[in-house]
Tab-separated table of C-alpha atoms in Angstrom:
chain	number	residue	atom	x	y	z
A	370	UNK	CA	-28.843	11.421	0.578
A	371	UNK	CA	-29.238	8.049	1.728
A	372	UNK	CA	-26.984	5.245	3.518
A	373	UNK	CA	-26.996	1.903	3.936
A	374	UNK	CA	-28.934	1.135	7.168
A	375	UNK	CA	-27.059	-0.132	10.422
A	376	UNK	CA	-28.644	-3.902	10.493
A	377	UNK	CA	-28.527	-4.214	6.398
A	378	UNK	CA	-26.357	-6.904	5.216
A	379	UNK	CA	-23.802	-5.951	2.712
A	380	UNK	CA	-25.121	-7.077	-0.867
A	381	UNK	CA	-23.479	-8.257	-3.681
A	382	UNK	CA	-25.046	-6.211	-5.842
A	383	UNK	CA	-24.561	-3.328	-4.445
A	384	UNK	CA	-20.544	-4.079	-4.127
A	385	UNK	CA	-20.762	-4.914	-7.963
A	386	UNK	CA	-22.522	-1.124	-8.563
A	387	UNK	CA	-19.785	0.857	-6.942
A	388	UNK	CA	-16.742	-1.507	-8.594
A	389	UNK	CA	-18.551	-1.050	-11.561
A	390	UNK	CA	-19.268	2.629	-11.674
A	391	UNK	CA	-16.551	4.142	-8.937
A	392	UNK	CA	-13.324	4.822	-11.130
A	393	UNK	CA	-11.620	6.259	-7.610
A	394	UNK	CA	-12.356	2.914	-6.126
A	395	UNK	CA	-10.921	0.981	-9.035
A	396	UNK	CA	-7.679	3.039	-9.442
A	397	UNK	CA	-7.164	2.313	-5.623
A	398	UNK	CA	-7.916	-1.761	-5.561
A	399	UNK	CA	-5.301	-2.003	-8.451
A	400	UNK	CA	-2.298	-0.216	-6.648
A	401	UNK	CA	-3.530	-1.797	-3.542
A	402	UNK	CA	-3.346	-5.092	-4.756
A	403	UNK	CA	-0.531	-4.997	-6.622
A	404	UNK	CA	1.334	-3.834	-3.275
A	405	UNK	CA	-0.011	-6.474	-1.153
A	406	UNK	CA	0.537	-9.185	-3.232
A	407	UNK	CA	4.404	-8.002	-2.956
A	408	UNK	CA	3.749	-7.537	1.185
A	409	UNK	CA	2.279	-10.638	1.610
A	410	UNK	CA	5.177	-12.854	-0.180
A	411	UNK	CA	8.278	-10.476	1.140
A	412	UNK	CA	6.630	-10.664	4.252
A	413	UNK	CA	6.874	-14.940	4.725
A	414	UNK	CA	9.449	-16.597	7.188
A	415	UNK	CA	11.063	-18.490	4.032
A	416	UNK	CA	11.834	-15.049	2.373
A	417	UNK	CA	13.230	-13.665	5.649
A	418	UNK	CA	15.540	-16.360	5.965
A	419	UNK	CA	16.673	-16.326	2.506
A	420	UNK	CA	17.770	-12.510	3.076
A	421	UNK	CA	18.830	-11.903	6.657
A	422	UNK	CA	19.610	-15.726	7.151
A	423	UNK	CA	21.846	-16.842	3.633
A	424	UNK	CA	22.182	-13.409	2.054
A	425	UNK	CA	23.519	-10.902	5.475
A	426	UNK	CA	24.073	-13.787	7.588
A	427	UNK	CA	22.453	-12.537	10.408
A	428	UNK	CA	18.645	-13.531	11.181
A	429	UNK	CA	18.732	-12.078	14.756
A	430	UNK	CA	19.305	-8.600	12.399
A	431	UNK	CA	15.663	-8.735	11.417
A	432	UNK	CA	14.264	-8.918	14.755
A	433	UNK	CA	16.643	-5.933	15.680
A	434	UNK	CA	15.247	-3.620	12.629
A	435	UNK	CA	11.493	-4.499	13.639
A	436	UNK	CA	11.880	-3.278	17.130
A	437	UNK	CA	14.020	-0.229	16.687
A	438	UNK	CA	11.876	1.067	13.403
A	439	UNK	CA	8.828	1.085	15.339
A	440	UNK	CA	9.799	5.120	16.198
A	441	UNK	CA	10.639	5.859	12.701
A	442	UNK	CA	7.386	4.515	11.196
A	443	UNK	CA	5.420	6.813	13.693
A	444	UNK	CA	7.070	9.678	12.895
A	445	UNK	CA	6.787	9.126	9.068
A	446	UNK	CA	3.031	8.225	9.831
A	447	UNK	CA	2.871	11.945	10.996
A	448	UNK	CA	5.231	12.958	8.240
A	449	UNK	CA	2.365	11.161	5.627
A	450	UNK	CA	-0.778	12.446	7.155
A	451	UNK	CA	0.310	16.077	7.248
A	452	UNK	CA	1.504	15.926	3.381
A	453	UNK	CA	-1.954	14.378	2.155
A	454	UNK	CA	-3.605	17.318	4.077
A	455	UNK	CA	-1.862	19.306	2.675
A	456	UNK	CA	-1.383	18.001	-1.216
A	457	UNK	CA	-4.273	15.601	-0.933
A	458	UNK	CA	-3.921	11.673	-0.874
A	459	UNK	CA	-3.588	11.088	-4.839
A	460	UNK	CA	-0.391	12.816	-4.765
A	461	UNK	CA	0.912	11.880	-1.310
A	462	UNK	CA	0.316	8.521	-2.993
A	463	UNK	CA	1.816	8.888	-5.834
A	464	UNK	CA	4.669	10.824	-4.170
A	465	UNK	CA	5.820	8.574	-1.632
A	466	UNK	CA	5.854	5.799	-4.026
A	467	UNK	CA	8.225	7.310	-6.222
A	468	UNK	CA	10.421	7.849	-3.345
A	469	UNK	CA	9.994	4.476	-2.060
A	470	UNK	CA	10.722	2.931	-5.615
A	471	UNK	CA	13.627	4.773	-5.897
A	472	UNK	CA	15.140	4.301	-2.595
A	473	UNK	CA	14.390	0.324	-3.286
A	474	UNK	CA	16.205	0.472	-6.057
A	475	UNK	CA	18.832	2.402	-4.305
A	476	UNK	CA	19.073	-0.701	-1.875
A	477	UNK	CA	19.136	-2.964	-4.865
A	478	UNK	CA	22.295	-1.593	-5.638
A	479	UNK	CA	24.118	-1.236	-2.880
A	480	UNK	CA	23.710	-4.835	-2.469
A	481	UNK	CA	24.907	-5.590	-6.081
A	482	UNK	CA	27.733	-3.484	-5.419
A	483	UNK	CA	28.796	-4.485	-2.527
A	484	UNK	CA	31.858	-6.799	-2.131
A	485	UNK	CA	30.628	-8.945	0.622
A	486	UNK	CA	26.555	-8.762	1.585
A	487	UNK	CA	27.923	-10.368	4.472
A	488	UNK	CA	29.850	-7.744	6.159
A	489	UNK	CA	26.439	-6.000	6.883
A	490	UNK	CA	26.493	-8.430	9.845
A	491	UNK	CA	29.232	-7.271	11.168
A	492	UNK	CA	28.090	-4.494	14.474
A	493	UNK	CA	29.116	-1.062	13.510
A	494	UNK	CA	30.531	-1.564	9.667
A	495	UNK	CA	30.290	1.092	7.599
A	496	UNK	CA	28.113	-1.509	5.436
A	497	UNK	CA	25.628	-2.434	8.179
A	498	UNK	CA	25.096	1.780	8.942
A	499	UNK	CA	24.501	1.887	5.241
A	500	UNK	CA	22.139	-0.707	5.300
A	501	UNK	CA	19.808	0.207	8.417
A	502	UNK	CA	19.850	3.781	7.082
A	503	UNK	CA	19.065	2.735	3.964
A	504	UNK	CA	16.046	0.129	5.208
A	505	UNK	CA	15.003	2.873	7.484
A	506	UNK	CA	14.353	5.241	4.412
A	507	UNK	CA	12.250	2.796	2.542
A	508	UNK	CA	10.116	1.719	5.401
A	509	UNK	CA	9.550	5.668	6.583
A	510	UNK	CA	8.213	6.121	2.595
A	511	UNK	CA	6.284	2.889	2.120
A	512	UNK	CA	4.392	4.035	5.878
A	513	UNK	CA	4.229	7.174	4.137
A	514	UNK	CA	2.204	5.800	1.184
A	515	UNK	CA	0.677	3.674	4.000
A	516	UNK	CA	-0.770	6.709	5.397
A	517	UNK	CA	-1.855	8.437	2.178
A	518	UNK	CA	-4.077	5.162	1.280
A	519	UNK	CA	-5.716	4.939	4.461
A	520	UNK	CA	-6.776	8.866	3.583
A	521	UNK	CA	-7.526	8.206	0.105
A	522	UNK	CA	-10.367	5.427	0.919
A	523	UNK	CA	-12.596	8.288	3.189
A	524	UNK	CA	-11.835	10.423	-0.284
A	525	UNK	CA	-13.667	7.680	-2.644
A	526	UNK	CA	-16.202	7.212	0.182
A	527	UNK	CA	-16.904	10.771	-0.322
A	528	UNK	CA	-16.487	10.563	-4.020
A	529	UNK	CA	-19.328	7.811	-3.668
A	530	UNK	CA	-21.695	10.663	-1.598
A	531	UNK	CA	-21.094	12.626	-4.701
A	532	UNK	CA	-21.594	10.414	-7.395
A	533	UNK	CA	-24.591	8.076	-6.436
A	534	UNK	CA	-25.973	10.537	-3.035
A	535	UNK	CA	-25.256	7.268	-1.304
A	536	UNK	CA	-23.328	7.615	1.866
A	537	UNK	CA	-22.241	3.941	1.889
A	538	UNK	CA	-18.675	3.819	3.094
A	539	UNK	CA	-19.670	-0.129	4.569
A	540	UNK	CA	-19.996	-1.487	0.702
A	541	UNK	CA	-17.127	0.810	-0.402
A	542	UNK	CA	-14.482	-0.869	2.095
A	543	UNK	CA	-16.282	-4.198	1.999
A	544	UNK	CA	-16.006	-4.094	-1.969
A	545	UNK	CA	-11.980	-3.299	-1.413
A	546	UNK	CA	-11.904	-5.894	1.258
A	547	UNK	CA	-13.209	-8.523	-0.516
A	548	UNK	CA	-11.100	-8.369	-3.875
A	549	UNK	CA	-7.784	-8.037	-1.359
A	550	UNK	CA	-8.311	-10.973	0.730
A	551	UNK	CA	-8.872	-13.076	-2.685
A	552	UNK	CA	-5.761	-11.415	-4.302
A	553	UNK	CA	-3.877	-12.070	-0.471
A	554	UNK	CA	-3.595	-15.638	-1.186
A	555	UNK	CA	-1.480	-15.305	-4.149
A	556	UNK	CA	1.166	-13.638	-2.156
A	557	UNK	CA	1.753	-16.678	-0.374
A	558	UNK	CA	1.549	-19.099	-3.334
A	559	UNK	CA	3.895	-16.615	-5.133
A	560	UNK	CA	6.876	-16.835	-2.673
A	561	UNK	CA	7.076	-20.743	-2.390
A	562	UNK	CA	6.601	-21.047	-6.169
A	563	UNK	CA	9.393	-18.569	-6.218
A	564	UNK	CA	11.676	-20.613	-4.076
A	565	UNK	CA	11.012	-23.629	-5.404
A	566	UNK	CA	12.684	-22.008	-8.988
A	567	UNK	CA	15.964	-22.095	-7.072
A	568	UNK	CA	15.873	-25.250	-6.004
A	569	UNK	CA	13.898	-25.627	-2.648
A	570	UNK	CA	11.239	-28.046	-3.697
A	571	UNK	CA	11.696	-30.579	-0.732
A	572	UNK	CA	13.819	-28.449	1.934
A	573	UNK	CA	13.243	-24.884	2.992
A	574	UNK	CA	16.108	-22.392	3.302
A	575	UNK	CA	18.135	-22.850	6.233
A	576	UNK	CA	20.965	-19.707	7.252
A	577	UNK	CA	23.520	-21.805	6.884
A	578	UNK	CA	22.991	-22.732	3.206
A	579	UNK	CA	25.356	-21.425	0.875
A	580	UNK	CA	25.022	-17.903	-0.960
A	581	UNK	CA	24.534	-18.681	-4.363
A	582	UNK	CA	23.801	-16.083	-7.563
A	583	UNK	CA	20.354	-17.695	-8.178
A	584	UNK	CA	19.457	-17.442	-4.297
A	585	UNK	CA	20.784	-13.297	-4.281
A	586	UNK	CA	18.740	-12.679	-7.521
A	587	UNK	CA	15.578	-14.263	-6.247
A	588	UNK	CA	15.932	-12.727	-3.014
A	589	UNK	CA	16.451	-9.086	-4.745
A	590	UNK	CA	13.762	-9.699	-6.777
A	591	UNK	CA	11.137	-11.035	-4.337
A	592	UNK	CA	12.192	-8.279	-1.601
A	593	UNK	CA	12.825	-5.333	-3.793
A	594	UNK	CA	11.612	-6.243	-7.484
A	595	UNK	CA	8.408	-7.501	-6.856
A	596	UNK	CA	7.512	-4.645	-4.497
A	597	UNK	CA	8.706	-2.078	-7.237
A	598	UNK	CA	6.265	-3.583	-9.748
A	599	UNK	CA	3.651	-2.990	-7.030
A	600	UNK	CA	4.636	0.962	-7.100
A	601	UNK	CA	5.070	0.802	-10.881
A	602	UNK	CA	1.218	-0.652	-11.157
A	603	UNK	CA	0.189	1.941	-8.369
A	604	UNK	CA	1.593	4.993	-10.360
A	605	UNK	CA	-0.246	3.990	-13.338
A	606	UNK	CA	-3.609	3.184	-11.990
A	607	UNK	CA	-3.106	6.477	-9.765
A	608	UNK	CA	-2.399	8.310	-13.460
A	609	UNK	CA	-5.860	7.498	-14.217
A	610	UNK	CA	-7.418	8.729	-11.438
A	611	UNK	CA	-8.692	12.237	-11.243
A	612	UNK	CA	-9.548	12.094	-7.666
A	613	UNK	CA	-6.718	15.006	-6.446
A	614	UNK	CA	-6.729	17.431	-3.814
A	615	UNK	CA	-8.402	20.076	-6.460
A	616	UNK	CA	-11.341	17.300	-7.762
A	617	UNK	CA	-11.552	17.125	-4.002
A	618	UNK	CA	-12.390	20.286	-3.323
A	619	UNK	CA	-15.300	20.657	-5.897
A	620	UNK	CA	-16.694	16.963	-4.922
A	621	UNK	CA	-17.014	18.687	-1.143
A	622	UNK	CA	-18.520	22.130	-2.709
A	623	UNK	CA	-21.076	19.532	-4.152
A	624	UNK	CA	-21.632	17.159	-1.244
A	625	UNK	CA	-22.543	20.622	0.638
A	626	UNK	CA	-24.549	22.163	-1.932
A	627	UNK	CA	-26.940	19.075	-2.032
A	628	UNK	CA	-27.264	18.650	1.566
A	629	UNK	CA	-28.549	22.329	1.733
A	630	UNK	CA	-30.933	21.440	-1.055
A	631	UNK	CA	-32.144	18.041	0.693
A	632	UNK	CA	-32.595	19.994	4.032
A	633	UNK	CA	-34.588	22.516	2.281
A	634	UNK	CA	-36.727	19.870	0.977
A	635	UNK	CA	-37.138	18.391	4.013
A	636	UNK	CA	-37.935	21.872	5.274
A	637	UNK	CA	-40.854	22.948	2.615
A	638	UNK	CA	-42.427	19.251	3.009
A	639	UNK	CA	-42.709	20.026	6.777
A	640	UNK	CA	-44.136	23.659	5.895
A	641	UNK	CA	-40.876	25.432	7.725
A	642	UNK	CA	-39.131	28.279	6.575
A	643	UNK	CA	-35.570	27.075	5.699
């Protein structure tokens, strides 16, 4: 087994080998980058405004959610690192984004079905309890799948051990890095190319702009569609990805079988009885 030494720059080549050759690793930048690309444009002030500003009415609402869900996404943390123990991080993946996809979709419609978006404003409405239960849900699952990613990376690091007896978990996050902060900048460039469909090619939205159908459907779309193509591209490049709690299980039987051979090497070479 060998690793990539503390002082040795990170080279190119090497990040090309393990994109080219780690499946694991490729499965994970596509749902990965397909999720942040929907994170980074939901995520801009312009889109905020456009749904707690025109669409609820309310932009001090957002503010509220962020502080008060800070609990909730620790507990679901927990909630997502105990289920990928326990089921491994491919399905605790794959499971929490079902859930989140369906409860965004969930959300989707409550909105469409609503008489007045508006109302959810208003302190102590049955349509505001709705709604804060409702955004509670899909923030506890998307922390969830959150969780289960952060997991899955040591998994293809150790799928890398196995693979290439390289223990080179620098190039394997570097590699992921690298292709996210390129695909990053599209999230931004999406969401003002998105706005600027409806209309806002010389003015940004302002909360006291008019609710119009165009504005609703681009803001369900950019806060709810575009993340549920994310989890759509995520379940099929996680489909194709054999890396589950079982695979995991035999890569780890293997990883410990050739360290007992290497140290018994090492042990004959220096004449000692292993």
């Amino acid at each position: 087994f060998v690793g990539l030494g503390k002082h040795e720059p990170l080279r190119i080549k090497d990040m090309l080998e393990v994109l080219k050759n780690n499946k694991p690793l490729q499965s994970y930048i596509a749902a990965q980058a397909s999720d942040k690309i929907a994170q980074i444009a939901t995520s801009q002030s312009i889109i905020t405004t456009l749904l707690y500003g025109i669409v609820i009415g309310n932009m001090g609402l957002a503010t509220i959610l962020s502080v008060i869900s800070m609990l909730p996404s620790i507990i679901f943390a927990i909630i997502g690192a105990r289920y990928a123990g326990k089921h491994g991080s491919k399905n605790g993946i794959v499971t929490w984004t079902w859930a989140s996809m369906v409860i965004a979709i969930l959300m989707v419609l409550f909105f469409v079905l609503l008489p007045d978006t508006r109302s959810i404003a208003t302190m102590g409405s049955l349509s505001m309890i709705c709604y804060v239960v409702i955004n509670f849900l899909l923030g506890g699952s998307r922390m969830c799948v959150t969780t289960c990613s952060t997991s899955f990376m040591a998994d293809i690091v150790d799928y890398e051990l196995d693979r290439s007896g390289k223990f080179i978990p620098a190039v394997v996050t570097g590699t992921y890095s690298l292709i996210d902060k390129i695909i990053s900048a599209f999230g931004t460039v999406l969401a003002t190319s998105a706005i600027a469909l409806i209309g806002y090619t010389n003015t940004m939205p302002q909360p006291t702009d008019a609710l119009t159908t165009p504005i609703f459907s681009m803001t369900m779309f950019l806060f709810y569609g575009l993340p549920i193509i994310g989890w759509v591209i995520t379940l099929i490049a996680m489909n194709g990805c054999k890396l589950d709690r079982a695979e995991m299980i035999e890569v780890q039987k293997r990883i410990a079988d050739k360290k007992a051979e290497a140290l018994n090497e090492i042990a004959k070479e220096n004449g000692v009885q292993a």
